[in-house]
Each structure stands twice: as structure tokens, then as C-alpha cells.
XYZ file of C-alpha atoms in Angstrom:
453
model
C 13.082 7.749 4.595
C 9.775 9.517 4.834
C 8.607 7.607 7.966
C 10.034 5.248 10.487
C 9.939 1.591 9.359
C 7.291 -0.165 11.485
C 6.046 -3.714 10.900
C 3.375 -5.747 12.710
C 3.207 -9.569 12.846
C 0.365 -11.779 14.047
C 0.714 -14.822 16.348
C 2.020 -16.919 13.401
C 4.628 -14.223 12.644
C 2.888 -13.297 9.413
C 2.948 -9.620 8.360
C -0.454 -8.025 9.009
C 0.568 -4.387 8.610
C 3.652 -2.303 7.856
C 4.802 1.143 6.822
C 5.866 1.544 3.197
C 9.510 2.005 4.198
C 9.529 -1.276 6.181
C 8.180 -3.212 3.206
C 10.729 -1.495 0.969
C 13.646 -2.448 3.234
C 12.540 -6.078 3.405
C 11.362 -6.371 -0.185
C 8.240 -8.004 1.272
C 4.493 -7.490 1.312
C 1.639 -7.965 3.751
C 0.809 -11.638 4.237
C 4.401 -12.902 4.083
C 5.895 -14.910 6.939
C 8.839 -13.504 8.912
C 11.306 -15.978 7.376
C 10.402 -14.844 3.862
C 10.522 -11.164 4.851
C 13.979 -11.310 6.455
C 15.465 -13.894 4.043
C 16.534 -16.108 6.962
C 18.355 -19.172 5.640
C 18.123 -20.893 9.045
C 15.541 -19.981 11.671
C 17.194 -18.531 14.782
C 14.488 -20.104 16.939
C 14.710 -19.109 20.585
C 17.318 -16.438 19.794
C 15.053 -14.623 17.308
C 13.847 -11.280 18.760
C 10.449 -11.745 17.077
C 9.881 -15.087 18.805
C 11.034 -13.699 22.145
C 8.611 -10.775 21.772
C 5.839 -13.213 20.857
C 6.338 -14.829 24.280
C 5.704 -11.460 25.958
C 9.180 -9.942 26.347
C 10.520 -6.933 24.462
C 13.635 -7.940 22.518
C 16.050 -6.628 19.928
C 18.618 -8.077 17.552
C 20.161 -8.024 14.077
C 18.395 -9.567 11.100
C 19.205 -9.926 7.396
C 17.045 -8.017 4.907
C 16.019 -7.838 1.280
C 18.722 -5.315 0.300
C 22.026 -7.013 -0.602
C 24.682 -6.474 2.055
C 22.192 -4.850 4.417
C 21.527 -5.726 8.046
C 18.570 -4.512 10.035
C 18.444 -3.677 13.727
C 15.066 -4.872 14.973
C 13.380 -3.784 18.231
C 10.321 -5.953 18.862
C 7.526 -5.463 21.414
C 4.656 -7.857 22.208
C 1.083 -7.053 21.241
C -1.221 -9.446 23.068
C -4.264 -8.880 20.880
C -6.896 -11.344 19.704
C -6.596 -14.277 19.428
C -3.079 -15.217 20.556
C -1.031 -12.069 20.462
C 1.365 -10.546 17.988
C 4.488 -8.425 17.639
C 5.196 -4.816 16.659
C 8.743 -4.124 15.481
C 10.780 -1.049 14.579
C 13.485 -1.463 11.923
C 16.729 0.477 11.570
C 19.134 -0.037 8.687
C 22.659 -0.768 9.862
C 25.614 -0.302 7.534
C 29.027 1.292 7.159
C 27.683 3.952 4.777
C 24.155 4.849 5.876
C 23.490 7.419 3.186
C 24.095 5.137 0.152
C 22.281 2.194 1.810
C 19.191 4.268 2.571
C 19.153 5.651 -0.948
C 19.529 2.148 -2.406
C 16.103 1.033 -1.236
C 14.278 3.589 -3.384
C 16.681 3.878 -6.328
C 16.712 0.289 -7.517
C 13.267 0.639 -9.060
C 14.266 4.016 -10.544
C 17.282 2.385 -12.206
C 15.096 -0.434 -13.556
C 12.877 2.165 -15.238
C 15.873 4.169 -16.465
C 17.461 1.068 -18.004
C 14.251 0.308 -19.923
C 13.840 3.911 -21.099
C 17.414 4.056 -22.428
C 17.185 0.522 -23.905
C 20.315 -0.516 -22.058
C 21.667 -3.744 -20.612
C 22.449 -2.140 -17.286
C 22.097 1.031 -15.255
C 24.179 1.842 -12.215
C 24.773 4.428 -9.530
C 28.284 4.756 -8.113
C 29.126 6.799 -5.008
C 32.412 8.595 -4.546
C 34.053 8.256 -1.136
C 36.312 11.311 -0.930
C 38.007 10.058 2.249
C 39.029 6.705 0.762
C 39.484 8.273 -2.704
C 37.508 5.519 -4.405
C 34.364 5.064 -6.490
C 32.024 2.231 -5.452
C 29.069 0.839 -7.410
C 26.233 1.112 -4.898
C 23.029 0.385 -6.835
C 22.733 -1.565 -10.078
C 20.002 -2.719 -12.442
C 20.530 -5.480 -14.971
C 22.405 -8.754 -15.154
C 25.719 -7.895 -13.503
C 28.221 -10.113 -11.709
C 28.510 -9.494 -7.931
C 32.297 -9.671 -8.305
C 32.179 -6.773 -10.731
C 30.134 -4.561 -8.423
C 32.791 -5.097 -5.736
C 35.463 -3.412 -7.909
C 36.732 -0.094 -6.513
C 37.923 2.623 -8.903
C 40.220 5.569 -8.270
C 39.316 9.045 -9.563
C 40.380 9.063 -13.217
C 40.282 5.249 -13.481
C 37.608 3.585 -15.565
C 34.446 5.169 -16.923
C 32.986 6.301 -13.577
C 36.396 7.401 -12.281
C 36.899 9.686 -15.282
C 33.528 11.364 -14.693
C 34.338 11.904 -11.005
C 37.692 13.478 -11.855
C 36.422 15.717 -14.686
C 32.947 16.487 -13.263
C 31.658 16.239 -16.860
C 29.332 13.849 -18.738
C 30.993 11.089 -20.772
C 29.843 8.895 -23.672
C 31.368 6.015 -25.580
C 29.850 4.322 -28.642
C 32.485 1.710 -29.593
C 34.575 0.826 -26.542
C 37.565 0.805 -26.465
C 38.223 2.316 -29.918
C 36.657 5.706 -29.206
C 37.590 5.994 -25.528
C 41.024 4.690 -24.601
C 44.297 3.146 -25.729
C 44.472 1.209 -22.443
C 41.347 -0.957 -22.019
C 42.859 -2.537 -18.878
C 42.078 0.650 -16.941
C 38.361 -0.091 -17.509
C 38.039 -3.371 -15.584
C 34.232 -3.361 -15.370
C 33.833 -2.775 -19.112
C 36.211 -5.635 -19.884
C 34.595 -8.040 -17.411
C 31.061 -7.353 -18.664
C 31.832 -6.922 -22.358
C 30.399 -3.402 -22.484
C 30.635 -1.541 -25.784
C 28.607 1.663 -25.280
C 27.896 3.779 -22.212
C 26.696 7.169 -21.068
C 27.267 8.725 -17.646
C 26.784 11.994 -15.762
C 28.116 13.265 -12.438
C 25.837 13.429 -9.407
C 26.652 16.784 -7.820
C 25.992 18.743 -4.665
C 27.351 21.976 -3.207
C 30.158 19.896 -1.718
C 31.280 18.606 -5.115
C 30.807 15.330 -6.988
C 28.885 12.731 -4.975
C 28.996 9.975 -7.578
C 28.089 8.883 -11.091
C 24.847 7.767 -12.733
C 25.320 5.723 -15.899
C 23.767 3.326 -18.383
C 25.600 0.872 -20.646
C 25.048 -1.710 -23.394
C 26.938 -4.775 -24.581
C 26.411 -3.835 -28.226
C 27.681 -0.789 -30.109
C 25.099 2.016 -30.153
C 24.814 5.789 -29.877
C 23.335 7.513 -26.826
C 21.906 10.840 -28.036
C 21.307 14.198 -26.335
C 17.792 13.155 -25.263
C 19.298 10.191 -23.421
C 21.793 12.532 -21.785
C 19.028 14.917 -20.664
C 17.016 12.024 -19.206
C 20.047 10.741 -17.310
C 20.866 14.216 -15.981
C 17.311 14.734 -14.711
C 17.502 11.528 -12.675
C 20.974 12.480 -11.409
C 19.650 15.827 -10.174
C 16.930 14.020 -8.212
C 19.497 11.671 -6.694
C 21.609 14.655 -5.705
C 18.645 16.300 -3.985
C 17.844 13.100 -2.049
C 21.469 12.707 -0.959
C 21.624 16.325 0.179
C 18.455 15.866 2.245
C 20.019 12.814 3.885
C 23.140 14.819 4.642
C 21.116 17.608 6.266
C 19.215 15.000 8.293
C 22.486 13.474 9.502
C 23.808 16.912 10.426
C 20.651 17.589 12.447
C 21.141 14.301 14.300
C 24.770 15.155 15.035
C 23.776 18.574 16.358
C 21.141 16.994 18.588
C 23.677 14.500 19.963
C 26.128 17.324 20.614
C 23.426 19.313 22.404
C 22.537 16.377 24.630
C 26.213 15.727 25.347
C 26.615 19.375 26.373
C 23.598 19.129 28.669
C 24.951 15.957 30.268
C 28.309 17.663 30.810
C 26.858 20.894 32.187
C 24.307 19.206 34.447
C 24.712 15.534 35.236
C 28.495 15.359 34.900
C 29.033 18.382 37.145
C 26.666 16.968 39.770
C 28.466 13.637 39.807
C 31.846 15.336 40.108
C 30.562 17.366 43.064
C 29.182 14.175 44.603
C 32.582 12.513 44.295
C 34.224 15.382 46.207
C 31.568 15.240 48.937
C 32.046 11.503 49.359
C 35.783 12.050 49.743
C 35.083 14.602 52.488
C 32.674 12.163 54.106
C 35.311 9.454 54.098
C 37.785 11.782 55.814
C 35.162 12.699 58.444
C 34.547 9.023 59.162
C 38.273 8.394 59.559
C 38.646 11.345 61.955
C 35.556 10.265 63.924
C 33.798 13.641 63.668
C 30.015 13.009 63.990
C 28.987 16.598 63.308
C 31.029 16.708 60.121
C 29.670 13.300 59.039
C 26.102 14.553 59.442
C 26.906 17.723 57.529
C 28.471 15.801 54.650
C 25.616 13.258 54.532
C 23.128 16.106 54.256
C 25.115 17.619 51.392
C 25.354 14.239 49.623
C 21.583 13.758 49.922
C 20.970 17.200 48.467
C 23.295 16.631 45.504
C 21.739 13.197 44.836
C 18.287 14.772 44.752
C 19.447 17.368 42.239
C 21.124 14.656 40.142
C 17.958 12.561 40.070
C 15.954 15.601 38.937
C 18.496 16.272 36.176
C 18.405 12.648 34.989
C 14.612 12.721 34.790
C 14.713 15.988 32.818
C 17.180 14.547 30.317
C 15.131 11.381 29.926
C 11.991 13.395 29.245
C 13.725 15.491 26.591
C 15.394 12.502 24.961
C 12.215 10.424 24.960
C 10.253 13.301 23.480
C 12.853 13.758 20.735
C 12.783 10.050 19.904
C 9.003 9.902 19.746
C 8.881 12.976 17.510
C 11.384 11.388 15.120
C 9.754 7.945 14.822
C 6.220 9.243 14.216
C 2.980 8.847 16.133
C 2.033 5.311 15.045
C 5.394 3.904 16.155
C 5.214 5.870 19.415
C 1.702 4.499 20.068
C 2.948 0.950 19.453
C 5.755 1.546 21.939
C 3.290 3.003 24.492
C 0.940 0.033 24.104
C 3.806 -2.458 24.472
C 4.924 -0.684 27.661
C 1.345 -0.820 29.006
C 1.177 -4.549 28.275
C 4.361 -5.181 30.254
C 2.997 -3.079 33.118
C -0.565 -4.429 33.288
C -0.500 -7.892 31.749
C -3.799 -7.123 29.974
C -4.416 -8.265 26.412
C -3.774 -5.343 24.058
C -4.413 -4.743 20.377
C -3.242 -1.998 18.025
C -5.521 -1.528 15.011
C -4.302 0.988 12.394
C -6.757 1.769 9.590
C -4.668 4.117 7.420
C -3.206 4.039 3.932
C 0.099 2.093 3.607
C 2.912 4.308 4.848
C 0.524 6.965 6.206
C 1.081 8.391 9.685
C -0.983 10.775 11.784
C 0.155 14.308 10.960
C 0.205 16.147 14.270
C 2.500 18.773 15.778
C 1.596 17.828 19.358
C 2.730 14.206 19.558
C 3.551 14.538 23.256
C 0.034 15.736 24.124
C -1.527 12.902 22.120
C 0.644 10.331 23.883
C -0.165 11.805 27.302
C -3.900 11.488 26.563
C -3.472 7.868 25.470
C -1.255 7.066 28.461
C -3.753 8.602 30.905
C -6.610 6.638 29.333
C -4.616 3.391 29.568
C -3.674 4.039 33.182
C -7.339 4.672 34.016
C -8.123 1.253 32.546
C -5.364 -0.307 34.639
C -6.408 1.403 37.894
C -10.193 1.431 37.728
C -11.732 -0.613 34.909
C -11.042 -4.205 36.029
C -10.727 -4.980 32.304
C -9.138 -7.963 30.552
C -8.638 -6.426 27.094
C -7.764 -3.037 25.631
C -7.917 -2.014 21.976
C -6.169 1.087 20.629
C -7.467 2.081 17.212
C -6.255 4.729 14.751
C -8.304 5.671 11.684
C -8.865 8.564 9.329
C -12.372 9.967 8.797
C -13.556 12.935 6.697
C -13.653 15.093 9.847
C -10.197 14.088 11.096
C -8.116 11.343 12.703
C -9.834 9.168 15.317
C -7.847 7.597 18.147
C -9.966 5.250 20.253
C -9.127 3.376 23.462
C -11.703 0.648 24.078
C -11.803 -1.625 27.154
C -14.146 -4.403 28.301
C -14.099 -3.296 31.942
C -16.752 -2.331 34.480
C -17.435 1.090 32.969
C -18.753 4.144 34.814
C -21.235 7.011 34.541
C -19.461 9.956 32.788
C -22.194 12.318 34.097
C -21.129 11.739 37.676
C -18.573 14.320 38.924
C -15.110 12.853 39.543
C -13.711 12.378 43.016
C -12.159 15.481 44.547
C -8.583 14.374 43.917
C -9.128 12.930 40.390
C -8.110 15.373 37.674
C -7.175 12.932 34.888
C -10.171 13.419 32.612
C -10.047 17.202 32.976
C -6.373 17.254 32.021
C -7.068 14.975 29.038
C -9.729 17.402 27.805
C -7.371 20.358 28.269
C -4.727 18.601 26.180
C -7.302 17.811 23.477
C -8.347 21.488 23.375
C -4.695 22.500 23.047
C -4.410 20.211 20.010
C -7.507 21.779 18.461
C -9.311 18.455 18.837
C -12.143 16.964 20.883
C -12.305 14.244 23.529
C -15.368 12.040 23.877
C -16.034 9.531 26.674
C -18.664 6.824 26.070
C -19.292 4.526 29.033
C -21.915 3.060 31.329
C -21.716 0.773 34.367
C -21.057 -2.790 33.239
C -20.504 -1.853 29.568
C -16.849 -0.889 29.373
C -15.482 2.432 28.165
C -14.603 4.038 24.825
C -12.348 7.087 24.869
C -12.197 8.849 21.474
C -9.745 11.596 20.578
C -10.648 13.447 17.371
C -7.730 15.333 15.781
C -8.234 17.774 12.897
C -6.635 16.985 9.525
């Protein structure tokens, strides 16, 4: 998907904001209650991660969703904004075949349009699983029995199976007369009473990925214009699937890189620590104080190096995660962490177009500025509420951190050992942006970061 699925609920667990991908996964819209969004037949009550987050504790769990056969992993964090708090949640689709499931969310509407354009009773997209050697109907449009969509075809079997095997388009006008002497090998056509169909292969450099088709329950002719229309959509599906594949490969490479780093650094340190502890045990058994002291010193040194390595890995992993989920989701996570740390009321206000995120190559610098501003509120402001706002203006994106604390005089030079504001300004300069501090004693503080478009 184009951005990470993020959804925000108010204190009544009603959707007040969401990314386009989150609404697409749930088949919901702003204003809907959580039960309607997740299609919960029975409320999970105290077990529900949303309700646990509403009480002030980060929580996660599995939820149903609008897509048939789809489960969603939900990570919820509390947002204690006005008047009684709320919840920010990140959604992740969980399924056995992530690529088809992710594609399903956007393709259903495409198939609805395709079915209308080709004046057909149904349109369908089938994916070919080369490992299992079977063709599965993944996305459908039209009145089709769920039992039929569960049918699995072998390459060469049925209409879609023949297209997979031949890698060629196929048409039938008067099934079964013009297509086969054995109608039983077309179980979906028989079950649905289909008489005419047209289908094309969905290809990539790796071969046939699946089949895109349309069909009718009455005899009719699909012409070359229909074939061209179907092929154009199939090419788009192929491109989307290939992009998903490249994304998955990038994730696998990143996991392999992290695993290599853990092996080369952390794993080696722990192995060395195990050997030192064995030596220490032998020294204790032989009652050799000098050797015990020597081994304890070595253990302490290795532990220090291990702790440094762990922190380095965490920083790299956290940075990678924040880059992948986008800035808005990372800000929500930062604000939820600040709430758990400080106990202050917090609010995240995003004034952007649905699905829009802040386009910025320096996410880490932005987050460090926000984190420093929040920590200043926690340490010095004696505030009760903090509001983090994100908006888009003609001159650029505005990120504002507003508190109701004691305020201060920005003209006064900072204490000798306080470098926070200077570092924040340096980070803003590095981003090509500007940092503005508006405050006065007794009036609270507004920190504004302006980022160029």
C-alpha cells in the first residue's frame, strides 16, 4: 500500500481520522464506530486492544476486517486528548498469502468497474500458486457463491487453468459447445451456469501470475475491444504485483542484514561472555582470587560492549521501522510513548488530506526535534496538556507542539549546560526548514517546525 494504515478513535471509539489504506482495509469511513469498522459480531470487551488502549495502556491483538477471510493485527496506543482521551492504532494485514490479500483491497472496485464496462455478470482475478500447482480465485465482482470461489483448479483444468497453462487469452461464446467435450472439467462454469467468458493471463518476468476474466450467464460474443480492455487492466495488475514482490524482497534483504549484524556483533559477544563465565566458574572452584578478579573485569568489559551493540541495533531497527511506517504514524507512536512517560494529557491533530503524509527525507531529525520539545515540556513546563499538530500551508508543512505550562522568555540565554534548543535549530537547518519558539512567562509555549514542500 502507498502508506501505513493508521486509524484514530475518539473516547467513544468512533473513527475521527484515518489514512486511506486503513479505511480501505476496513471498508469503513470516518464517523463509524469500532464495531462497525471491524465487523465484530460479539464485542470482545475487556480483551479488545482498543478498549485496553482507551484505559491508558498500549495493547495489540487480532481483529476481523472488511475484506473476506482477512485478519488485521492491531497495535493501539492511548491518546489522552480533550475531552476524555482516544486511541491511535496501526493496522497490519495478516494472511497466508500477503501479496494477493493486499492487492484485493484495491482491485475489488476495479473489477466492479470492469464488469460494468464489459456488461458481464461477473469479473474475477485468479492467482496461480506455482508451489502448490493450483489456481485460486482471489478477487471477484458479481453475484457468486462463496463455495464456488473456494474451488481450486490445476493448470490446464477449467477456464482459468487453461489460460495459466497456455499463457494465451481465451474466449468462449456458447459454453460448452465451442470450448470442450468434457464440461465436468469446468466446475465453476457448471455451478454458476456460465455461457460466455473472456480471460487473459496476468504476467510478470517470472511467468504467469494469474488470470483476469469476465463472464456472463447468457450466450454473447466478447469482441477485440473487450479483449484489449481486459489486457490493459491485467497489465496494471501485473505491475502492482511486481511492485509488491520487490517490496517483499527488500524486506527480506533487510531482515537478512539485521540477522548478519546480530550474528557478527551481539552473538559473538554473548559467545565470548559464555566462555569467560566458564573460566570464572573454574577460578571460583580453584579458589584463585586473582584469577576471579581478572575474569570479572573481562566479563564487565564484554557486557559493556554487548550493551553498546544492543543499543546500536535498536537505533538502526527503530529508524528503519519509522521510515517505513511514515511520519504521521511515527509521530503518533512518539506521542503515545510520551503519554506513558509523563502522564500528561496529549492530543494529535492532523489537518491533511485523507491518506496524505508529510513528505520528508529526514524523518529521524523531525522526530528528534519533536522528542526534544516534548521532553522540555516534561522537565520544565509544569504543563497539564500537550497538543501536537500537523498541517499543510502554502509555504510548507507545519508541526506545532503546544503546551499550557509556565512558559519562559525565549530572549533569555539558556543555562550553560542546556543545549536542547540549539540542537533543535541545527536539525531544522539540516532539514532546510525553520524552527520558531513562541512563549512568555505564564502563557505556555508553542514550538513550530516549518518544513518545505
